[in-house]
Coordinates of C-alpha atoms in Angstrom, one line a residue:
M1 CA 0.1 0.1 0.1
S2 CA 1.4 3.3 -0.8
T3 CA 0.4 6.8 -0.9
N4 CA 1.8 9.9 -2.5
L5 CA 1.2 13.4 -2.0
N6 CA 2.0 16.2 -5.1
I7 CA 1.4 20.1 -4.9
V8 CA 0.1 21.4 -8.3
L9 CA 0.2 25.1 -8.7
K10 CA -2.2 26.8 -11.3
R11 CA 0.4 29.2 -12.3
A12 CA 2.9 27.5 -14.4
S13 CA 6.0 30.2 -13.8
K14 CA 5.4 30.2 -10.0
I15 CA 6.0 33.6 -9.9
Y16 CA 3.9 35.6 -7.7
H17 CA 3.7 39.3 -6.2
E18 CA 2.7 40.3 -2.8
G19 CA -1.3 40.5 -2.6
D20 CA -1.8 37.5 -5.2
V21 CA -3.6 34.4 -4.3
I22 CA -2.0 31.4 -4.8
A23 CA -4.1 28.6 -6.3
G24 CA -3.3 25.3 -7.1
I25 CA -4.5 21.5 -6.1
V26 CA -3.3 18.9 -3.6
V27 CA -3.0 15.6 -5.5
V28 CA -3.5 12.7 -3.1
E29 CA -2.6 9.0 -5.2
N30 CA -3.3 5.9 -3.2
S31 CA -3.5 2.2 -4.1
N32 CA -6.1 1.7 -1.3
D33 CA -8.6 3.7 1.1
V34 CA -6.4 5.7 3.5
R35 CA -7.3 7.0 7.0
H36 CA -5.7 10.2 8.1
E37 CA -6.0 12.6 11.1
G38 CA -5.9 15.9 9.1
L39 CA -4.6 17.5 5.9
T40 CA -3.0 21.0 6.4
L41 CA -0.9 23.3 3.8
A42 CA 1.5 25.6 5.3
M43 CA 3.3 28.7 3.5
E44 CA 6.7 29.5 4.6
G45 CA 8.9 32.0 3.6
A46 CA 12.0 32.7 5.5
V47 CA 15.7 34.8 5.1
N48 CA 18.6 32.4 6.2
L49 CA 21.8 33.7 7.0
Q50 CA 25.2 31.9 7.3
L51 CA 28.7 33.7 8.3
S52 CA 31.7 32.1 6.2
T53 CA 34.1 29.7 7.5
K54 CA 36.9 32.6 7.2
N55 CA 34.9 34.6 9.5
V56 CA 34.1 32.0 12.1
G57 CA 36.8 32.8 14.4
I58 CA 36.2 36.3 14.3
F59 CA 32.5 36.0 15.3
E60 CA 32.0 33.2 17.1
A61 CA 30.2 35.0 20.0
F62 CA 27.3 36.0 17.9
S63 CA 27.5 33.2 15.0
N64 CA 24.7 31.2 17.0
S65 CA 22.5 34.1 17.2
I66 CA 21.8 34.6 13.7
K67 CA 18.2 32.8 13.1
P68 CA 16.3 32.7 10.1
M69 CA 13.9 35.7 9.7
N70 CA 10.3 34.5 9.4
L71 CA 8.4 36.5 6.5
I72 CA 5.6 34.1 6.1
N73 CA 4.0 31.3 8.3
T74 CA 0.4 30.7 7.2
V75 CA -1.5 27.6 7.8
I76 CA -4.7 26.4 6.4
E77 CA -6.9 23.1 6.6
L78 CA -7.4 21.5 3.5
A79 CA -9.2 18.3 5.3
P80 CA -10.7 17.6 8.6
A81 CA -9.6 14.3 9.8
G82 CA -11.3 11.0 7.9
K83 CA -10.6 8.9 5.0
I84 CA -9.5 9.3 1.3
P85 CA -10.6 6.9 -1.3
L86 CA -8.5 4.6 -3.6
G87 CA -7.6 6.2 -6.9
V88 CA -6.4 10.0 -7.5
T89 CA -8.1 12.7 -5.3
E90 CA -7.6 16.5 -6.0
I91 CA -7.9 18.8 -3.1
P92 CA -8.0 22.7 -4.5
F93 CA -6.8 25.3 -2.0
E94 CA -6.3 29.1 -2.4
I95 CA -4.0 31.2 -0.1
P96 CA -3.3 34.6 -0.1
L97 CA 0.6 35.8 -0.1
R98 CA 0.6 38.7 2.6
A99 CA 3.7 39.2 4.9
R100 CA 3.6 39.0 8.8
H101 CA 4.9 42.3 9.1
P102 CA 6.4 45.0 7.1
L103 CA 10.6 44.2 6.6
P104 CA 13.2 47.1 6.3
G105 CA 14.7 46.9 3.0
A106 CA 11.7 46.0 0.9
P107 CA 10.2 48.7 -1.8
A108 CA 7.4 51.1 0.0
G109 CA 4.3 48.9 0.4
C110 CA 5.9 45.4 0.2
G111 CA 6.6 43.3 3.1
L112 CA 8.4 40.6 1.5
L113 CA 11.7 40.3 -0.5
E114 CA 12.5 38.9 -3.6
T115 CA 13.5 35.3 -3.7
Y116 CA 17.3 34.8 -4.0
H117 CA 19.5 32.2 -3.9
G118 CA 23.2 33.1 -2.8
V119 CA 26.0 31.9 -0.5
F120 CA 25.8 33.6 2.6
V121 CA 22.0 34.8 2.2
N122 CA 19.1 32.6 1.2
I123 CA 15.3 34.0 0.4
M124 CA 12.9 31.5 -0.1
Y125 CA 9.1 30.4 0.1
T126 CA 7.7 27.2 0.0
L127 CA 4.7 25.4 0.3
K128 CA 4.4 22.0 2.7
C129 CA 1.5 19.9 2.7
N130 CA 1.3 17.4 5.7
M131 CA -0.9 14.4 6.1
K132 CA -1.5 13.2 9.8
R133 CA -1.7 9.6 10.3
S134 CA -2.1 7.4 13.2
F135 CA 1.0 6.7 15.4
L136 CA 1.4 3.5 13.8
N137 CA 1.9 5.2 10.6
K138 CA 4.7 8.1 9.7
P139 CA 3.0 11.2 8.4
L140 CA 3.0 12.1 4.7
N141 CA 5.0 15.3 3.8
T142 CA 5.4 17.1 0.4
S143 CA 6.9 20.7 -0.5
C144 CA 6.8 23.1 -3.2
Q145 CA 8.9 25.8 -4.0
F146 CA 7.4 29.0 -5.3
F147 CA 8.9 32.9 -6.5
V148 CA 8.5 36.0 -5.2
Q149 CA 8.8 39.1 -7.1
Y150 CA 8.3 42.8 -6.7
K151 CA 5.8 44.3 -9.0
P152 CA 7.5 46.7 -11.8
Q153 CA 8.2 50.0 -10.4
E154 CA 8.7 53.3 -12.6
A155 CA 11.8 53.0 -14.7
I156 CA 14.9 54.9 -13.1
P157 CA 17.3 57.3 -15.5
C158 CA 20.1 55.3 -17.0
K159 CA 23.9 56.0 -15.2
P160 CA 26.3 55.6 -17.6
V161 CA 29.9 54.6 -16.6
R162 CA 32.8 55.2 -18.8
C163 CA 36.6 54.8 -17.7
E164 CA 40.2 54.3 -19.2
I165 CA 42.3 51.7 -17.7
S166 CA 46.0 52.4 -17.9
P167 CA 49.2 51.4 -15.9
S168 CA 48.6 54.9 -13.7
S169 CA 44.8 54.1 -13.0
V170 CA 45.9 51.0 -11.8
R171 CA 48.2 52.2 -9.4
R172 CA 45.9 54.9 -8.1
G173 CA 43.2 52.5 -7.9
G174 CA 44.7 49.8 -5.7
G175 CA 42.2 47.2 -6.0
G176 CA 40.0 48.7 -3.3
V177 CA 36.3 47.9 -2.8
G178 CA 34.1 50.4 -4.4
G179 CA 35.5 51.1 -7.8
G180 CA 38.8 51.5 -9.4
A181 CA 41.3 49.0 -11.4
A182 CA 43.2 46.5 -9.8
G183 CA 46.6 44.7 -11.1
G184 CA 48.4 41.5 -10.3
G185 CA 49.9 38.3 -11.6
G186 CA 53.4 38.2 -10.4
G187 CA 55.0 39.7 -13.6
V188 CA 55.9 42.9 -14.7
M189 CA 52.8 45.4 -15.5
P190 CA 52.8 45.9 -19.4
R191 CA 52.2 49.4 -21.1
F192 CA 48.7 49.4 -22.2
H193 CA 45.4 51.9 -22.7
I194 CA 42.0 50.5 -22.4
Y195 CA 38.6 52.3 -22.7
A196 CA 35.3 50.4 -21.5
E197 CA 32.0 52.0 -21.2
I198 CA 28.7 50.5 -19.0
E199 CA 25.6 51.7 -20.6
S200 CA 23.9 52.2 -17.1
S201 CA 24.9 51.0 -13.8
V202 CA 21.2 51.0 -12.7
C203 CA 20.3 47.8 -14.2
P204 CA 16.6 46.6 -14.5
L205 CA 16.7 42.7 -13.6
D206 CA 14.7 41.6 -16.7
R207 CA 16.9 43.4 -19.4
P208 CA 20.8 42.6 -20.4
L209 CA 23.4 44.1 -18.9
T210 CA 25.5 46.0 -22.0
G211 CA 28.4 48.2 -22.7
K212 CA 31.8 48.2 -24.9
I213 CA 35.4 47.9 -24.3
R214 CA 38.2 48.8 -26.9
V215 CA 42.1 48.3 -26.6
D216 CA 43.5 51.4 -27.8
E217 CA 47.2 50.2 -27.1
C218 CA 48.9 47.3 -25.5
S219 CA 52.6 46.1 -25.5
V220 CA 52.0 42.6 -24.9
P221 CA 49.9 40.1 -26.4
I222 CA 46.3 39.6 -24.6
K223 CA 45.0 36.1 -23.7
S224 CA 41.6 36.8 -22.5
I225 CA 39.1 39.7 -21.9
E226 CA 36.1 38.6 -19.5
L227 CA 33.3 40.2 -17.9
Q228 CA 32.1 39.0 -14.3
L229 CA 29.1 39.4 -12.2
V230 CA 30.1 39.6 -8.5
R231 CA 27.4 39.5 -5.7
V232 CA 28.6 40.9 -2.3
E233 CA 26.8 39.7 0.6
T234 CA 27.0 41.5 4.2
C235 CA 25.3 39.4 7.0
G236 CA 25.7 39.8 11.2
C237 CA 23.9 41.4 14.2
A238 CA 24.8 44.3 16.4
E239 CA 28.1 42.8 17.6
G240 CA 29.7 42.7 14.1
Y241 CA 29.2 42.0 10.2
S242 CA 30.6 39.6 7.8
K243 CA 31.1 40.7 4.2
D244 CA 32.0 38.5 1.5
A245 CA 32.3 38.7 -2.5
T246 CA 31.6 35.6 -4.6
E247 CA 31.2 35.3 -8.4
I248 CA 27.8 34.7 -9.8
Q249 CA 28.9 34.1 -13.8
N250 CA 31.8 35.0 -16.0
I251 CA 31.5 36.0 -19.4
Q252 CA 34.5 35.8 -21.9
V253 CA 34.3 38.8 -24.1
G254 CA 37.6 38.3 -26.0
E255 CA 40.0 35.2 -26.6
G256 CA 43.5 35.8 -27.5
D257 CA 45.5 39.1 -29.0
V258 CA 42.3 41.2 -30.0
A259 CA 42.6 43.9 -32.7
R260 CA 43.4 47.2 -31.5
A261 CA 41.4 50.0 -31.7
R262 CA 38.1 48.0 -32.2
E263 CA 34.9 48.0 -30.2
L264 CA 34.2 44.4 -28.7
P265 CA 30.5 44.9 -27.2
L266 CA 29.4 43.6 -23.6
H267 CA 26.4 41.7 -23.2
M268 CA 25.5 39.9 -20.1
V269 CA 21.8 38.6 -19.2
L270 CA 21.3 38.6 -15.3
P271 CA 20.4 34.9 -14.0
R272 CA 17.0 34.6 -12.6
L273 CA 17.6 33.0 -9.4
F274 CA 21.1 34.3 -8.5
T275 CA 20.4 37.9 -8.8
C276 CA 17.5 40.1 -6.9
P277 CA 17.0 43.8 -6.5
T278 CA 20.0 45.6 -4.6
T279 CA 18.8 45.1 -0.7
S280 CA 19.8 46.7 2.5
T281 CA 18.1 45.6 6.0
V282 CA 19.4 45.9 9.4
N283 CA 20.7 42.1 9.3
F284 CA 21.7 41.9 5.9
K285 CA 22.8 43.4 2.6
I286 CA 22.8 42.0 -0.9
E287 CA 24.9 44.3 -3.4
F288 CA 26.0 43.4 -6.8
E289 CA 29.4 44.5 -9.0
L290 CA 30.7 44.0 -12.4
N291 CA 34.2 43.4 -13.2
I292 CA 35.9 43.7 -16.5
A293 CA 39.1 41.5 -16.6
V294 CA 41.7 41.4 -19.0
I295 CA 44.3 38.8 -19.0
F296 CA 47.8 39.2 -20.7
E297 CA 49.9 36.6 -22.1
D298 CA 52.1 36.2 -19.1
D299 CA 49.1 35.8 -16.8
Y300 CA 49.1 39.4 -15.6
L301 CA 45.6 40.4 -14.6
V302 CA 44.0 44.0 -14.6
T303 CA 40.4 44.4 -13.5
E304 CA 38.1 47.4 -13.4
N305 CA 35.4 47.1 -10.9
F306 CA 31.9 48.9 -11.4
P307 CA 29.6 49.1 -8.5
I308 CA 25.7 48.4 -10.0
L309 CA 22.4 48.6 -8.5
L310 CA 19.8 46.0 -9.6
V311 CA 16.2 47.1 -9.9
R312 CA 12.8 45.5 -10.6
S313 CA 11.5 48.6 -12.9
R314 CA 9.3 48.5 -16.2

């Protein structure tokens, strides 16, 4: 005798906005009549924070105090205790998507944050169905993840960014966070002059990030030109914060010794679950940066860093 539970949402994309009604069915498939002590459906949403291992020693005193932040916790009864007949039974449900309380960092009028899968910060929303049974039988459980997005806001004006990368700019920048160039690799810094442009540092999530790069001069052959998208996650509490930058994706723009004085287009589609609108709350921040990396033949590396603002706009 076997019984299977499954949650099927009416909306195939599984994308919802705050205030929407999540509708679907719970499918119970069993080979015999099944008695149960009640069938419930729970909607849960939480922010999970995790400190990086390199910071555990520094923040041991408060590492255990970073608890999940509950955004939603709603439970409804689908069926009272009784019996489900043999075969396939479909139980419809509707549950409103509303936050427990407004969360600082969400746009005005919103209490929920967008779904986001990061390294040290995760924002997830889940439906969980539970069938209670007698003490001789284990309860049956199934779950289904859905995705929350903000409603598109008014478009924000573009903020183009232009820069020139040269040995002097690399020495001035020093690789500091927040912009500027950095160089490294163990070899001798070659002579070069590179022009880069990002069409806007304010990037709507549903549009590609675009720009161009041009190598005007270079005394040594170039091995590769790459475009890197980086997440910067900050999490902690009143006692201190842990800040970590990790790569989301890397796109090779040019391979080999590219032609001089010729523009190469930059084009990057932002990944769906690994990006979200730039977010800042009391306990955590999610920020994003763009790196243009030029690797020379002797593996000497030069990078230019652009902080970017991701938004959900029309």
